[in-house]
CSV table of C-alpha atoms in Angstrom, one decimal:
chain,number,residue,atom,x,y,z
A,1,MET,CA,17.5,7.9,-6.1
A,2,ALA,CA,16.2,6.7,-2.8
A,3,ARG,CA,16.7,2.9,-1.8
A,4,VAL,CA,14.6,1.4,0.5
A,5,ASP,CA,14.1,-2.5,1.6
A,6,THR,CA,10.4,-2.4,1.9
A,7,VAL,CA,7.6,0.0,0.7
A,8,VAL,CA,4.8,-0.5,3.2
A,9,LYS,CA,1.3,0.3,2.1
A,10,ILE,CA,-1.0,1.1,5.1
A,11,GLY,CA,-4.4,0.2,3.7
A,12,GLY,CA,-7.5,2.5,4.1
A,13,SER,CA,-9.5,-0.2,5.4
A,14,LEU,CA,-7.3,0.2,8.6
A,15,ALA,CA,-8.4,3.7,8.9
A,16,GLU,CA,-11.1,3.4,11.7
A,17,SER,CA,-9.3,0.3,13.5
A,18,ASP,CA,-8.4,0.2,16.8
A,19,GLY,CA,-5.3,-1.5,15.7
A,20,LEU,CA,-4.0,1.2,13.6
A,21,ARG,CA,-2.3,2.7,16.4
A,22,PRO,CA,-0.6,-0.3,17.5
A,23,LEU,CA,0.5,-1.0,14.0
A,24,CYS,CA,1.9,2.7,13.6
A,25,ARG,CA,3.7,2.2,16.7
A,26,GLN,CA,5.3,-1.0,15.6
A,27,ILE,CA,6.1,0.3,12.5
A,28,SER,CA,8.1,2.8,14.2
A,29,ASP,CA,10.3,0.4,16.3
A,30,LEU,CA,10.9,-1.6,12.9
A,31,ALA,CA,12.5,1.3,11.3
A,32,ARG,CA,15.1,1.1,13.6
A,33,TRP,CA,16.4,-1.9,12.0
A,34,HIS,CA,14.5,-1.8,8.4
A,35,ARG,CA,14.5,1.0,5.8
A,36,LEU,CA,11.0,1.2,5.0
A,37,LEU,CA,8.8,4.0,2.9
A,38,VAL,CA,5.3,3.9,4.4
A,39,VAL,CA,2.6,4.7,1.1
A,40,PRO,CA,-0.8,5.4,2.8
A,41,GLY,CA,-3.9,4.5,1.3
A,42,GLY,CA,-7.3,6.7,0.9
A,43,GLY,CA,-9.3,5.6,3.6
A,44,PRO,CA,-12.3,7.4,4.7
A,45,PHE,CA,-11.2,10.4,2.5
A,46,ALA,CA,-11.3,8.2,-0.7
A,47,ASP,CA,-14.7,7.4,0.0
A,48,THR,CA,-15.8,10.9,0.2
A,49,VAL,CA,-14.3,11.0,-3.7
A,50,ARG,CA,-16.2,8.0,-4.4
A,51,ARG,CA,-19.4,9.4,-3.2
A,52,CYS,CA,-18.7,12.8,-5.0
A,53,TYR,CA,-17.6,11.0,-8.2
A,54,SER,CA,-20.9,9.3,-8.2
A,55,TYR,CA,-23.5,12.1,-7.0
A,56,TRP,CA,-21.7,14.9,-9.5
A,57,SER,CA,-20.8,12.2,-12.1
A,58,LEU,CA,-17.1,13.8,-12.2
A,59,SER,CA,-15.0,13.0,-14.9
A,60,GLU,CA,-12.4,10.1,-14.0
A,61,THR,CA,-9.4,12.5,-14.3
A,62,ALA,CA,-10.9,14.8,-11.6
A,63,ALA,CA,-11.9,11.6,-9.5
A,64,HIS,CA,-8.1,10.2,-9.9
A,65,LYS,CA,-6.9,13.6,-8.7
A,66,MET,CA,-8.9,13.7,-6.0
A,67,ALA,CA,-8.1,10.3,-4.8
A,68,VAL,CA,-4.6,11.1,-4.7
A,69,LEU,CA,-5.1,13.9,-2.6
A,70,ALA,CA,-7.3,11.9,-0.2
A,71,MET,CA,-4.0,10.0,0.2
A,72,ASP,CA,-2.1,12.8,1.3
A,73,GLN,CA,-4.6,13.5,4.2
A,74,TYR,CA,-4.4,9.7,5.3
A,75,GLY,CA,-0.6,10.2,5.0
A,76,TYR,CA,-0.8,12.9,7.5
A,77,LEU,CA,-3.0,11.2,9.9
A,78,LEU,CA,-0.4,8.1,9.8
A,79,CYS,CA,2.5,10.3,10.6
A,80,ASP,CA,0.7,11.6,13.8
A,81,LEU,CA,0.3,8.0,15.0
A,82,MET,CA,3.9,7.3,14.5
A,83,THR,CA,6.8,8.0,17.2
A,84,GLY,CA,9.1,8.7,14.3
A,85,GLY,CA,6.7,9.3,11.2
A,86,VAL,CA,8.2,12.1,8.8
A,87,PRO,CA,5.8,13.2,5.8
A,88,VAL,CA,8.0,13.4,2.7
A,89,THR,CA,6.9,14.8,-0.6
A,90,SER,CA,9.9,14.2,-2.6
A,91,LEU,CA,12.0,10.6,-2.9
A,92,VAL,CA,14.8,12.6,-2.5
A,93,ASP,CA,13.9,13.0,1.2
A,94,VAL,CA,13.5,9.4,1.8
A,95,GLN,CA,17.0,7.9,2.7
A,96,PRO,CA,18.0,10.9,4.9
A,97,VAL,CA,14.7,10.1,7.1
A,98,CYS,CA,16.1,6.4,6.9
A,99,TRP,CA,19.3,7.2,7.9
A,100,VAL,CA,18.0,8.3,11.4
A,101,GLY,CA,16.0,5.3,11.8
A,102,LYS,CA,12.6,7.2,11.4
A,103,VAL,CA,9.8,6.5,8.9
A,104,PRO,CA,9.1,8.4,5.7
A,105,VAL,CA,5.8,8.4,5.0
A,106,LEU,CA,5.0,9.2,1.2
A,107,ILE,CA,2.7,12.2,0.7
A,108,PRO,CA,2.3,11.7,-2.9
A,109,SER,CA,0.4,14.0,-4.8
A,110,GLN,CA,3.1,16.3,-5.8
A,111,LEU,CA,5.3,13.3,-7.0
A,112,VAL,CA,1.8,11.4,-8.7
A,113,LEU,CA,0.3,14.2,-10.6
A,114,GLN,CA,3.6,15.4,-11.9
A,115,MET,CA,5.0,12.2,-13.5
A,116,ASP,CA,1.2,11.1,-14.0
A,117,PRO,CA,1.8,7.4,-14.4
A,118,LEU,CA,-1.3,5.9,-14.4
A,119,PRO,CA,-4.5,5.4,-15.9
A,120,HIS,CA,-6.8,7.7,-14.7
A,121,SER,CA,-9.6,5.2,-13.6
A,122,TRP,CA,-10.8,3.5,-10.7
A,123,THR,CA,-9.1,0.1,-11.6
A,124,VAL,CA,-6.1,2.4,-10.2
A,125,THR,CA,-6.0,2.5,-6.1
A,126,SER,CA,-3.2,3.2,-3.7
A,127,ASP,CA,-2.3,-0.7,-4.4
A,128,SER,CA,-0.9,0.2,-7.7
A,129,ILE,CA,0.6,3.5,-6.7
A,130,ALA,CA,2.3,2.0,-3.6
A,131,ALA,CA,4.0,-0.7,-6.3
A,132,TRP,CA,4.9,2.1,-8.6
A,133,VAL,CA,6.6,3.8,-6.0
A,134,ALA,CA,8.4,0.7,-5.0
A,135,THR,CA,9.7,0.1,-8.6
A,136,LEU,CA,11.0,3.8,-8.2
A,137,VAL,CA,12.9,3.4,-4.7
A,138,GLY,CA,14.4,-0.1,-6.0
A,139,SER,CA,12.7,-1.8,-3.1
A,140,ALA,CA,13.2,-5.6,-2.9
A,141,SER,CA,9.5,-6.1,-1.4
A,142,LEU,CA,6.4,-4.8,-1.3
A,143,VAL,CA,3.7,-5.0,1.8
A,144,LEU,CA,0.3,-4.5,1.3
A,145,LEU,CA,-1.3,-4.1,4.8
A,146,LYS,CA,-5.3,-4.8,4.3
A,147,ASP,CA,-7.8,-5.6,7.4
A,148,VAL,CA,-8.0,-9.1,6.2
A,149,ASP,CA,-5.0,-11.9,6.1
A,150,GLY,CA,-4.6,-11.9,2.5
A,151,LEU,CA,-6.8,-12.5,-0.6
A,152,TYR,CA,-9.2,-15.2,-0.6
A,153,GLY,CA,-10.4,-18.0,-3.5
A,154,ALA,CA,-14.3,-18.8,-3.7
A,155,GLU,CA,-15.2,-22.1,-3.2
A,156,PRO,CA,-17.5,-23.9,-6.0
A,157,GLY,CA,-21.2,-24.0,-4.5
A,158,LEU,CA,-20.2,-21.6,-1.4
A,159,SER,CA,-20.8,-18.3,-0.4
A,160,GLY,CA,-18.2,-16.1,1.6
A,161,GLN,CA,-14.5,-15.6,1.2
A,162,GLY,CA,-13.7,-19.2,0.6
A,163,GLN,CA,-9.8,-20.2,1.4
A,164,LEU,CA,-6.9,-17.8,2.3
A,165,LEU,CA,-4.7,-17.9,-1.1
A,166,THR,CA,-1.2,-18.3,0.3
A,167,GLU,CA,0.4,-18.1,-3.0
A,168,LEU,CA,-0.7,-17.0,-6.5
A,169,ASN,CA,1.1,-15.5,-9.6
A,170,THR,CA,0.4,-12.4,-11.2
A,171,ASP,CA,-2.0,-13.8,-13.9
A,172,GLN,CA,-4.0,-15.4,-10.9
A,173,LEU,CA,-4.2,-11.8,-9.2
A,174,LYS,CA,-5.9,-10.2,-12.0
A,175,LYS,CA,-8.7,-12.6,-11.4
A,176,CYS,CA,-8.8,-11.7,-7.7
A,177,GLY,CA,-10.7,-9.1,-5.7
A,178,GLY,CA,-9.3,-7.4,-2.8
A,179,VAL,CA,-6.7,-5.6,-4.7
A,180,ASP,CA,-7.0,-3.3,-7.6
A,181,GLU,CA,-7.2,-4.5,-11.5
A,182,HIS,CA,-4.2,-2.7,-12.5
A,183,LEU,CA,-1.8,-4.0,-9.5
A,184,ALA,CA,-0.6,-7.0,-11.8
A,185,VAL,CA,0.1,-5.0,-14.7
A,186,ILE,CA,2.7,-3.1,-12.7
A,187,LEU,CA,3.9,-6.3,-11.1
A,188,ASN,CA,4.6,-8.1,-14.2
A,189,ARG,CA,6.7,-5.2,-15.0
A,190,THR,CA,9.3,-5.5,-11.8
A,191,GLN,CA,10.6,-8.3,-10.0
A,192,VAL,CA,9.3,-6.9,-6.5
A,193,ASP,CA,8.5,-9.4,-4.3
A,194,THR,CA,4.8,-8.5,-2.9
A,195,TRP,CA,3.1,-9.6,0.2
A,196,ILE,CA,-0.7,-9.0,1.1
A,197,ILE,CA,-1.2,-9.4,5.2
A,198,ASN,CA,-3.6,-8.3,7.8
A,199,GLY,CA,-2.1,-5.1,8.8
A,200,SER,CA,-4.3,-5.6,12.4
A,201,ARG,CA,-2.0,-8.2,13.2
A,202,PRO,CA,1.5,-6.3,13.3
A,203,GLU,CA,3.4,-9.4,14.6
A,204,ARG,CA,3.0,-10.6,11.3
A,205,LEU,CA,4.8,-7.8,9.7
A,206,ILE,CA,7.4,-8.3,11.9
A,207,GLU,CA,7.8,-11.9,11.1
A,208,LEU,CA,7.6,-11.3,7.5
A,209,LEU,CA,10.4,-8.5,7.7
A,210,THR,CA,12.4,-11.2,10.0
A,211,CYS,CA,11.9,-14.2,8.6
A,212,GLY,CA,10.8,-13.6,4.9
A,213,GLN,CA,7.3,-15.3,5.6
A,214,THR,CA,4.3,-15.2,7.4
A,215,ARG,CA,0.3,-15.7,7.3
A,216,GLY,CA,-0.8,-13.8,4.3
A,217,THR,CA,-0.9,-13.8,0.4
A,218,HIS,CA,2.5,-14.1,-1.7
A,219,VAL,CA,2.3,-13.1,-5.3
A,220,ARG,CA,5.1,-14.2,-7.5
A,221,GLN,CA,6.0,-13.5,-11.0
A,222,ARG,CA,4.3,-15.4,-13.6
């Protein structure tokens, strides 16, 4: 089975950001020193699935399968933006790509739909799929890249995002927005060190991989 240092999920919220191309270039550079596996979000492709789900009153199972296929499309987009991005459909192919200093980008539909490990529900998104993949490849860490600095807690009596939550446990994660509802369930079954950081600031990913700390939200076990 493939083993990687870090699974990096590139959120769909970054799909139409000017920072996506610099982020992909930076991940290509980081792959020379770190064994990374990129898991794509759904991006605008998953948004199309959500609209179809609502308009046609699709079943949860149909929407789940379509959303996973949306991740495939975003994965190919990410590969094209990376200097050393290599699409992989099997975890067996991950390690050889890492050995030559390139970036394996998981095209996940074959793996997810064949093993079918997760509920067919919108409570499951690419966040949970990335965490599940991290357990499969024995990754020590999982980084979820969003278009915000991390997760936020609401301040009583105030509107807006509130304060950045720099650290929380999996029980607290269940009560937060910004990630899917099933993520805490998966993280409770594993010891994967999880961070949620801003992908529009690639220097934070560099800092995290180099120093083990950066600005963002660190999720610890209960």
